[in-house]
Tab-separated table of C-alpha atoms and ligand atoms in Angstrom:
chain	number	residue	atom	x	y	z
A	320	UNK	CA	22.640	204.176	210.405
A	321	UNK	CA	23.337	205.879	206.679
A	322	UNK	CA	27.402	207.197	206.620
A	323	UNK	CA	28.425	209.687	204.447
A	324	UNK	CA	31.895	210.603	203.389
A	325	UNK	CA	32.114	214.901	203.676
A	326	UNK	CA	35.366	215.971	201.755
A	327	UNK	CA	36.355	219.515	201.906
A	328	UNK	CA	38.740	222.269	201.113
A	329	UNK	CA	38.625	225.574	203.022
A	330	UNK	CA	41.335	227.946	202.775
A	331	UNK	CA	39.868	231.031	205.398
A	332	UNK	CA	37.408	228.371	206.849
A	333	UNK	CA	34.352	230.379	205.665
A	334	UNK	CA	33.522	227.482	203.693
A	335	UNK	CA	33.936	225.120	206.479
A	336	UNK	CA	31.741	227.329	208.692
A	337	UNK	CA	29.147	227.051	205.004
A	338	UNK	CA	29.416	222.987	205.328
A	339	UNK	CA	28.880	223.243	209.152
A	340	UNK	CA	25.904	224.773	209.021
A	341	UNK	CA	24.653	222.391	206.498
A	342	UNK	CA	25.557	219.222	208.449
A	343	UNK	CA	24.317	220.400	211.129
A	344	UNK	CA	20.649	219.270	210.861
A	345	UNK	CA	21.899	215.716	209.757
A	346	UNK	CA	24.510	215.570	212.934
A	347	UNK	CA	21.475	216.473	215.224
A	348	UNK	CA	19.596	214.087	213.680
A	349	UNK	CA	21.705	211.129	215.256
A	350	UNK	CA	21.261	208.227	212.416
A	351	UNK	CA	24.006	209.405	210.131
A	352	UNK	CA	27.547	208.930	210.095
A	353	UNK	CA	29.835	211.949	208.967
A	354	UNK	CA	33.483	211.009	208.271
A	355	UNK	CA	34.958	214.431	207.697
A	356	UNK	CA	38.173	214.248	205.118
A	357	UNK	CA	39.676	218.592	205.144
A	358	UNK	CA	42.179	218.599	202.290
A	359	UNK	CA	45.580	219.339	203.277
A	360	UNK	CA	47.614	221.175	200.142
A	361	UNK	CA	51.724	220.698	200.727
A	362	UNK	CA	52.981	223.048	201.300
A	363	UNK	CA	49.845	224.787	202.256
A	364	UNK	CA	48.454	227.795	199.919
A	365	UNK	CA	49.593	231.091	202.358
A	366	UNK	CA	46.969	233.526	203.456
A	367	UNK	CA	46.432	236.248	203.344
A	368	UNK	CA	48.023	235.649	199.775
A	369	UNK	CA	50.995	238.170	198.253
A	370	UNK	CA	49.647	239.347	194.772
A	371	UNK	CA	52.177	237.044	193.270
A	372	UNK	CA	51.077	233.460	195.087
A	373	UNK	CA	47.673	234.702	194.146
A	374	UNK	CA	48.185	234.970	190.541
A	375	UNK	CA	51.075	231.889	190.251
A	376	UNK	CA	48.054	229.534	191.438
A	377	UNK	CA	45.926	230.871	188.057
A	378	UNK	CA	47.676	228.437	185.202
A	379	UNK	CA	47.443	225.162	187.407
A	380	UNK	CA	43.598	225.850	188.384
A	381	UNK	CA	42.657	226.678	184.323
A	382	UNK	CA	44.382	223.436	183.509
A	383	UNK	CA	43.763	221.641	185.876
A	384	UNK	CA	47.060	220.165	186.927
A	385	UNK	CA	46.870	218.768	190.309
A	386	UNK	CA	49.138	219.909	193.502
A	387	UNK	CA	50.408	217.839	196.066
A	388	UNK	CA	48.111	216.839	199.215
A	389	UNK	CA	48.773	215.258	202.005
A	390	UNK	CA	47.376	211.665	202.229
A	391	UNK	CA	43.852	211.623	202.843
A	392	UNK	CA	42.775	209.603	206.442
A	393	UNK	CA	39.511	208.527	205.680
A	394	UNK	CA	38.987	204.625	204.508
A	395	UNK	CA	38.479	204.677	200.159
A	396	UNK	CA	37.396	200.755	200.959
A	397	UNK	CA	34.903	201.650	203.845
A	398	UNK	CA	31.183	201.392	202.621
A	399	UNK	CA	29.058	205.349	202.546
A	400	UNK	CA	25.667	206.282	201.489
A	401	UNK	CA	27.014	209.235	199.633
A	402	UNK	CA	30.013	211.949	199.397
A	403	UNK	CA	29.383	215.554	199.856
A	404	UNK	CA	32.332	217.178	198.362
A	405	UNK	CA	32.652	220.818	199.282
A	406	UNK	CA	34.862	223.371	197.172
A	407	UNK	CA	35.685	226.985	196.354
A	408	UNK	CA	36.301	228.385	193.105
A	409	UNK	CA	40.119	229.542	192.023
A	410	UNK	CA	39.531	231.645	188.220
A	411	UNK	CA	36.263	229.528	187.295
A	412	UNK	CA	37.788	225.987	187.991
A	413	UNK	CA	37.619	224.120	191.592
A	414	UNK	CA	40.736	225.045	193.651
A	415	UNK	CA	43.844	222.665	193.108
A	416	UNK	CA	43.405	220.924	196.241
A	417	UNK	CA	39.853	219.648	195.236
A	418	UNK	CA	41.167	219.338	191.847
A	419	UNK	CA	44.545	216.925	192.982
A	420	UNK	CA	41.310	215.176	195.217
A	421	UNK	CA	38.890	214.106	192.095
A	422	UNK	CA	42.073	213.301	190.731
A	423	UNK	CA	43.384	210.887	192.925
A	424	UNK	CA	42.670	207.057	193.019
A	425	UNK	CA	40.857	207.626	196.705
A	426	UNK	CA	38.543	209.798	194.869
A	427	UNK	CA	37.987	207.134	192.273
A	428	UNK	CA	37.482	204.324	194.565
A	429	UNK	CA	34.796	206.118	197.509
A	430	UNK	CA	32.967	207.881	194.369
A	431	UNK	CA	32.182	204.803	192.265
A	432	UNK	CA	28.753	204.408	192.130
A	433	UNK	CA	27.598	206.726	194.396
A	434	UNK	CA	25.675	209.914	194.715
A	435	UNK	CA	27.803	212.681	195.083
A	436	UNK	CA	26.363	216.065	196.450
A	437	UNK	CA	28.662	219.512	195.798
A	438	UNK	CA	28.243	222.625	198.210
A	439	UNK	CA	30.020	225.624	196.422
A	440	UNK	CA	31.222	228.940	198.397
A	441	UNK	CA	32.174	230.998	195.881
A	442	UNK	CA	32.189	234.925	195.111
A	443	UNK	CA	29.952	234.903	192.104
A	444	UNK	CA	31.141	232.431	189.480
A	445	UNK	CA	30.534	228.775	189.513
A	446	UNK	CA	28.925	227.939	186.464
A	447	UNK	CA	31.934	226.201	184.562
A	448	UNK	CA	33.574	225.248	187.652
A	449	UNK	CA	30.900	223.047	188.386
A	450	UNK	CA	31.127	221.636	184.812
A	451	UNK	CA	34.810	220.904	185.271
A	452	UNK	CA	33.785	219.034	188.742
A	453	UNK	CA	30.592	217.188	187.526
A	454	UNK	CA	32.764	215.847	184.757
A	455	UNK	CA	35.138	214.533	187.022
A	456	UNK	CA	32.713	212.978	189.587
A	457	UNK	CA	30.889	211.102	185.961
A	458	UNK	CA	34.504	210.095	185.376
A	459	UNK	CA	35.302	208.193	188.531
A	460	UNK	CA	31.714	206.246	188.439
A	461	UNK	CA	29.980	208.351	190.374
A	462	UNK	CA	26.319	210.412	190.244
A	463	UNK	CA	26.235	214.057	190.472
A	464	UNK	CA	23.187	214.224	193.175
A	465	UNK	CA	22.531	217.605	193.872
A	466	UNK	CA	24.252	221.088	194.391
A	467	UNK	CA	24.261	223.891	196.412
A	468	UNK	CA	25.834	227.762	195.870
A	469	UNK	CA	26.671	230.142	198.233
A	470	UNK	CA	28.164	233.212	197.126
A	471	UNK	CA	28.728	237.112	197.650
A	472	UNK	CA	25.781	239.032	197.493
A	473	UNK	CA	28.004	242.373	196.608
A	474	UNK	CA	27.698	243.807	192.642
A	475	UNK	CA	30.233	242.441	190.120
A	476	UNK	CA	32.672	245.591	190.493
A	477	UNK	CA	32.536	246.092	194.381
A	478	UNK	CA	32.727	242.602	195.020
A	479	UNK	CA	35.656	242.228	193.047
A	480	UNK	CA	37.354	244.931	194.879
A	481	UNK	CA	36.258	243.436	198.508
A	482	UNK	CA	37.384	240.011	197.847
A	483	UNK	CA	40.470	241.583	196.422
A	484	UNK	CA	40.985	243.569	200.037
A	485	UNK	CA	40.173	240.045	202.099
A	486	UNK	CA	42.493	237.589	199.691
A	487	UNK	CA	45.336	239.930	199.860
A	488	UNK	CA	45.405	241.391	203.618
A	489	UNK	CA	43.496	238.381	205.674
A	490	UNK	CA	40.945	241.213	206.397
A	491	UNK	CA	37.617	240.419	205.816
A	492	UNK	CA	36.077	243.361	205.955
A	493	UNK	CA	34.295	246.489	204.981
A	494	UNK	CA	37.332	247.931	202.169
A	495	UNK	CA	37.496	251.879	203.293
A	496	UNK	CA	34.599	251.306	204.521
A	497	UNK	CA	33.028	252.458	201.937
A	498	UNK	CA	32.794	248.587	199.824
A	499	UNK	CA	30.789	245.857	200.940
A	500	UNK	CA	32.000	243.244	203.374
A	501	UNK	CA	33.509	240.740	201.340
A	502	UNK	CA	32.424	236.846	200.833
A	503	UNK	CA	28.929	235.253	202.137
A	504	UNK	CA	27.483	237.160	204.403
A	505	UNK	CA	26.561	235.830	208.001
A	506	UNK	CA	22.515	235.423	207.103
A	507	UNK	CA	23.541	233.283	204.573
A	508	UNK	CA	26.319	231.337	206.142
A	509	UNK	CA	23.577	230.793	209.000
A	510	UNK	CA	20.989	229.442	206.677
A	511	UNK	CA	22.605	226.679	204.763
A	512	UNK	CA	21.401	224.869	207.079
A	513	UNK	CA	17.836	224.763	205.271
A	514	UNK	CA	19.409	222.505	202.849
A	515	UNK	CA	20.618	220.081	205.166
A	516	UNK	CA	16.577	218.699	205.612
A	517	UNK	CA	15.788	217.328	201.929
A	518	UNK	CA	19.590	215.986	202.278
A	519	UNK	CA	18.569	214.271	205.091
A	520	UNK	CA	15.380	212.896	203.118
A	521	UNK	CA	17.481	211.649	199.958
A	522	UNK	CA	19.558	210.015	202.634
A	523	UNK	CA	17.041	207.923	204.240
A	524	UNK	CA	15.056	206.922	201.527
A	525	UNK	CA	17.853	206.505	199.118
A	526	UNK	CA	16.219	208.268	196.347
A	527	UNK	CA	18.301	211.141	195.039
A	528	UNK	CA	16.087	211.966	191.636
A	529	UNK	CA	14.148	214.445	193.333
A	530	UNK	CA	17.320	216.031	195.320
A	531	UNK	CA	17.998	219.041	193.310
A	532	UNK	CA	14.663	220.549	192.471
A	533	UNK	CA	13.577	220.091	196.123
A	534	UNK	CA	16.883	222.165	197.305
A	535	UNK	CA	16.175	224.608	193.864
A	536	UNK	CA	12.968	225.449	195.735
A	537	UNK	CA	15.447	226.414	198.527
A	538	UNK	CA	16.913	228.740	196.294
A	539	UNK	CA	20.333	226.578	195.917
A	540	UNK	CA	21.670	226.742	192.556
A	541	UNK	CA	20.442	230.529	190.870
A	542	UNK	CA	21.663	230.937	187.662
A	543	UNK	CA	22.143	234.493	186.372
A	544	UNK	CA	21.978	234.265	182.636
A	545	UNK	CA	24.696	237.127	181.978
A	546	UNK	CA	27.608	235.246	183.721
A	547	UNK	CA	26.929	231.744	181.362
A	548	UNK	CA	28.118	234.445	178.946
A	549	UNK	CA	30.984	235.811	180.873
A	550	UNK	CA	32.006	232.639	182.393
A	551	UNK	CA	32.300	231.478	178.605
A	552	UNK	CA	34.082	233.919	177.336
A	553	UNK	CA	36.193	234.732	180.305
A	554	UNK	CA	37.070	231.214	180.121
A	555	UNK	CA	38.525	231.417	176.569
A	556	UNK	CA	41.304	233.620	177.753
A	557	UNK	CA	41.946	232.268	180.600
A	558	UNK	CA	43.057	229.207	178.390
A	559	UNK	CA	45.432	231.368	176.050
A	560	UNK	CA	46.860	233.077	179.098
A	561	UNK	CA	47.407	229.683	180.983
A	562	UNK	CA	49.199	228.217	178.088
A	563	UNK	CA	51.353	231.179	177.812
A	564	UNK	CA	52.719	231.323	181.357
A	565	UNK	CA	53.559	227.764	181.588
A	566	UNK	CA	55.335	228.045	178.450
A	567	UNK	CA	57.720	229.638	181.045
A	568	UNK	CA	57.530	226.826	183.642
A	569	UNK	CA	55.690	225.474	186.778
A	570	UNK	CA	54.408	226.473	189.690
A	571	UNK	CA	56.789	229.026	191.807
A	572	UNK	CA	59.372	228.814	189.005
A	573	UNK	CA	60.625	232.313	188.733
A	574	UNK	CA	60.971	231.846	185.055
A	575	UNK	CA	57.375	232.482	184.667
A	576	UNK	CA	56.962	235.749	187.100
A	577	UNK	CA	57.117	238.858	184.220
A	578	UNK	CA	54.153	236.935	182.469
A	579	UNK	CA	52.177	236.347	185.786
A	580	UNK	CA	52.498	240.186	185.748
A	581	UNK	CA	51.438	240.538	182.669
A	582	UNK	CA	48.523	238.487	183.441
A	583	UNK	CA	47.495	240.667	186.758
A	584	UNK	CA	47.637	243.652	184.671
A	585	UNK	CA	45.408	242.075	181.980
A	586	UNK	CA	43.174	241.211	184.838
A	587	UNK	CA	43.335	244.506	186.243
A	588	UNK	CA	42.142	246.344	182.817
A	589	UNK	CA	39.886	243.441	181.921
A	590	UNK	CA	37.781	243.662	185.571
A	591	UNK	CA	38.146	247.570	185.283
A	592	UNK	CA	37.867	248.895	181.375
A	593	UNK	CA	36.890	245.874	179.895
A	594	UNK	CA	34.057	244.861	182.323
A	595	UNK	CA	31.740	247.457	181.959
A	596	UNK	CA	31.986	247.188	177.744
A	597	UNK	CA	31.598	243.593	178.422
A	598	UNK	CA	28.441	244.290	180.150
A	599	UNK	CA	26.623	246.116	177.303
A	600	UNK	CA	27.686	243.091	174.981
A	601	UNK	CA	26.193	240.421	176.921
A	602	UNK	CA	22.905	242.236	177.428
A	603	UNK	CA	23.104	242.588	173.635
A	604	UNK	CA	24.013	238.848	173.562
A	605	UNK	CA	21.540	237.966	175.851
A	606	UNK	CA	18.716	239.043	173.747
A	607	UNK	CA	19.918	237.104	170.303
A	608	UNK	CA	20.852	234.266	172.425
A	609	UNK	CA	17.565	233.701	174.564
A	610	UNK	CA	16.515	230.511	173.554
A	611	UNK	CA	20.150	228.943	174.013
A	612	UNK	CA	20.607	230.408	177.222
A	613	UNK	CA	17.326	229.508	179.039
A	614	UNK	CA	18.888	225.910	177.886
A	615	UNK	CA	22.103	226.388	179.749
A	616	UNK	CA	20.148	227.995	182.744
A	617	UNK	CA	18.420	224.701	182.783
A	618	UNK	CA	21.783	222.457	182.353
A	619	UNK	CA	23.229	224.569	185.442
A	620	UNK	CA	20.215	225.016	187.153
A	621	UNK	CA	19.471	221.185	187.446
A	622	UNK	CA	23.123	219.965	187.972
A	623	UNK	CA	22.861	217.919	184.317
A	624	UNK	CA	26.119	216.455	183.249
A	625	UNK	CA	26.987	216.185	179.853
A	626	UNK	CA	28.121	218.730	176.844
A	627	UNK	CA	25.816	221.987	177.752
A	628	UNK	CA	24.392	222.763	174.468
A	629	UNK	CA	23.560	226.260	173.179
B	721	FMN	C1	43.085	232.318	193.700
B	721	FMN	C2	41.598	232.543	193.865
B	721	FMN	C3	40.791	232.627	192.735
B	721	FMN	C4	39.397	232.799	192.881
B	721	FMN	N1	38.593	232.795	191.754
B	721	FMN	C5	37.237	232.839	191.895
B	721	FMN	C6	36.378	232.705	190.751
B	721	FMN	O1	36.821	232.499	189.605
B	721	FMN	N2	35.032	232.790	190.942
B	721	FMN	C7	34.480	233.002	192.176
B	721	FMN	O2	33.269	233.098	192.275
B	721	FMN	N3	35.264	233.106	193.290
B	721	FMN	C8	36.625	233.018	193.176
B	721	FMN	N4	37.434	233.087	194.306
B	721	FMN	C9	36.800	233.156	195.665
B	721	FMN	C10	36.739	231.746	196.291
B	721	FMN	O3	35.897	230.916	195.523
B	721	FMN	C11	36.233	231.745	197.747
B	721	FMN	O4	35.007	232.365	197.839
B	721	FMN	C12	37.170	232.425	198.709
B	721	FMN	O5	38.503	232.093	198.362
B	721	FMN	C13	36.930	232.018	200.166
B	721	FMN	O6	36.976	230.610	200.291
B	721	FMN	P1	37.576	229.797	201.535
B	721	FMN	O7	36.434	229.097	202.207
B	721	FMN	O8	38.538	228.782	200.951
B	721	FMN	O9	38.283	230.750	202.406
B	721	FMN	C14	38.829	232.943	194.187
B	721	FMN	C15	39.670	232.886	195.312
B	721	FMN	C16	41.025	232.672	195.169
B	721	FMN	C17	41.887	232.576	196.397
């Protein structure tokens, strides 16, 4: 019997419903073990979110500073085959509860020296968030394994504008009815599960190299060269904007509201004005750069861990 440790953070539960549908060819199969940890953020994160909570969450996530969870009931001591640690992206860094997790000693002690496989449900932008998480899996001892992505199938603009609608009323769906429905669609939710088979290989015969290109095949980790040049750039000013609101203070400290509204108007004008300008300088980019990127599509592509170099 293998056992595997699956530790997971779902604020709607459409990620949950994402990591059930992978699981569910090993649970069928009947010879492995799932020990289930759901990360419980105190006081939890509300939802749907008020434009405020949404945007006093940004500074922690870019930083990285950890929030408070609720202690985790699974055994750190008790022996697994391998983790599978599920997360969604908050502004291109895992969300603070999976952030406080790979931060905590628990984390530390079931990771060490063992494979640990990430399943992402995310709108469109992973890239760096992933970075951020492989780097912390490398530092508690263990092996980034494989990954999978799920994401929004909508365009850049109109998805930003449906997730928008779904994060800030609890409603997810079709915006006027005019935008697409927001987050991963059913068909895709559905067929996760197609992962779940090669997982169950690695599993059994304990070899993990071959993990991620046999779930690449599967189409689970595209990389769309434009956003490594977003995500890095976006990423920039996300830093200068973090540091620069908690100048002000910490989380829910009211101290810090007039520059959290600063920062949704920035994010407003940079999604709506900026965006499009930003467009025509990546594909610009894009061409100078091709070498260096097909490197990073590579790095992201294959789930490598170090410095991505380009
Ligand atoms: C505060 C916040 C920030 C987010 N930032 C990003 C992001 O940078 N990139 C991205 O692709 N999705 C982003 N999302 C979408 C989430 O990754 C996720 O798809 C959505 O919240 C649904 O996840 P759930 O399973 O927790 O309900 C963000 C969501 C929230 C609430």
């Amino acid at each position: 019997m293998k056992r595997i440790l699956v530790v997971s953070y779902s604020q709607t539960g459409q990620l949950t419903r994402i990591l059930d549908n992978l699981l569910a060819p090993l649970e069928a199969a009947g010879d492995v073990a799932v020990v289930r940890e759901a990360l419980q953020p105190q006081p939890a994160y509300p939802f749907p979110w008020t434009a405020l909570a949404f945007t006093d969450v940004f500074p922690e996530s870019v930083q990285q500073w950890p929030c408070r969870l609720a202690p985790p009931t699974f055994d750190p001591a008790a022996d697994f085959d391998a983790v599978i640690l599920a997360y969604t992206v908050w502004y291109l860094s895992p969300s603070l509860p999976v952030t406080a997790f790979l931060q905590s000693p628990e984390a530390a002690r079931v990771m060490r020296g063992r494979p640990v496989i990430t399943l992402i449900g995310c709108r469109n932008m992973w890239l760096l968030a992933q970075e951020k998480v492989k780097a912390a899996i490398v530092q508690n001892g263990g092996r980034p394994a494989g990954n999978i992505v799920r994401m929004d199938r909508a365009a850049n603009l109109s998805g930003v504008v449906s997730i928008a609608y779904w994060m800030l009323t609890g409603r997810k769906e079709r915006f006027l009815g005019i935008f697409p429905r927001p987050g991963v669609s059913e068909a895709d939710i559905a067929a996760t599960a197609r992962f779940g088979r090669p997982l169950q290989a690695a599993l059994a015969s304990g070899d993990w190299s071959g993990l991620q290109p046999r779930l690449n095949r599967l189409g689970a980790a595209p990389v769309v060269p434009a956003y490594i040049l977003f995500e890095l750039r976006i990423a920039k000013i996300f830093q200068v904007w973090a540091r620069f609101i908690r100048r002000k203070g910490g989380p829910g400290d009211p101290a810090r509201n007039g520059r959290l509204r600063l920062f949704r108007a920035y994010l407003l004008t940079a999604v709506f004005l900026l965006a499009p300008v930003a467009t025509v300088a990546t594909a610009v980019l894009q061409r100078l750069k091709k070498e260096k990127l097909l490197k990073m599509v590579t790095h992201f592509a294959e789930n490598r861990t170090g410095p991505l170099e380009g």
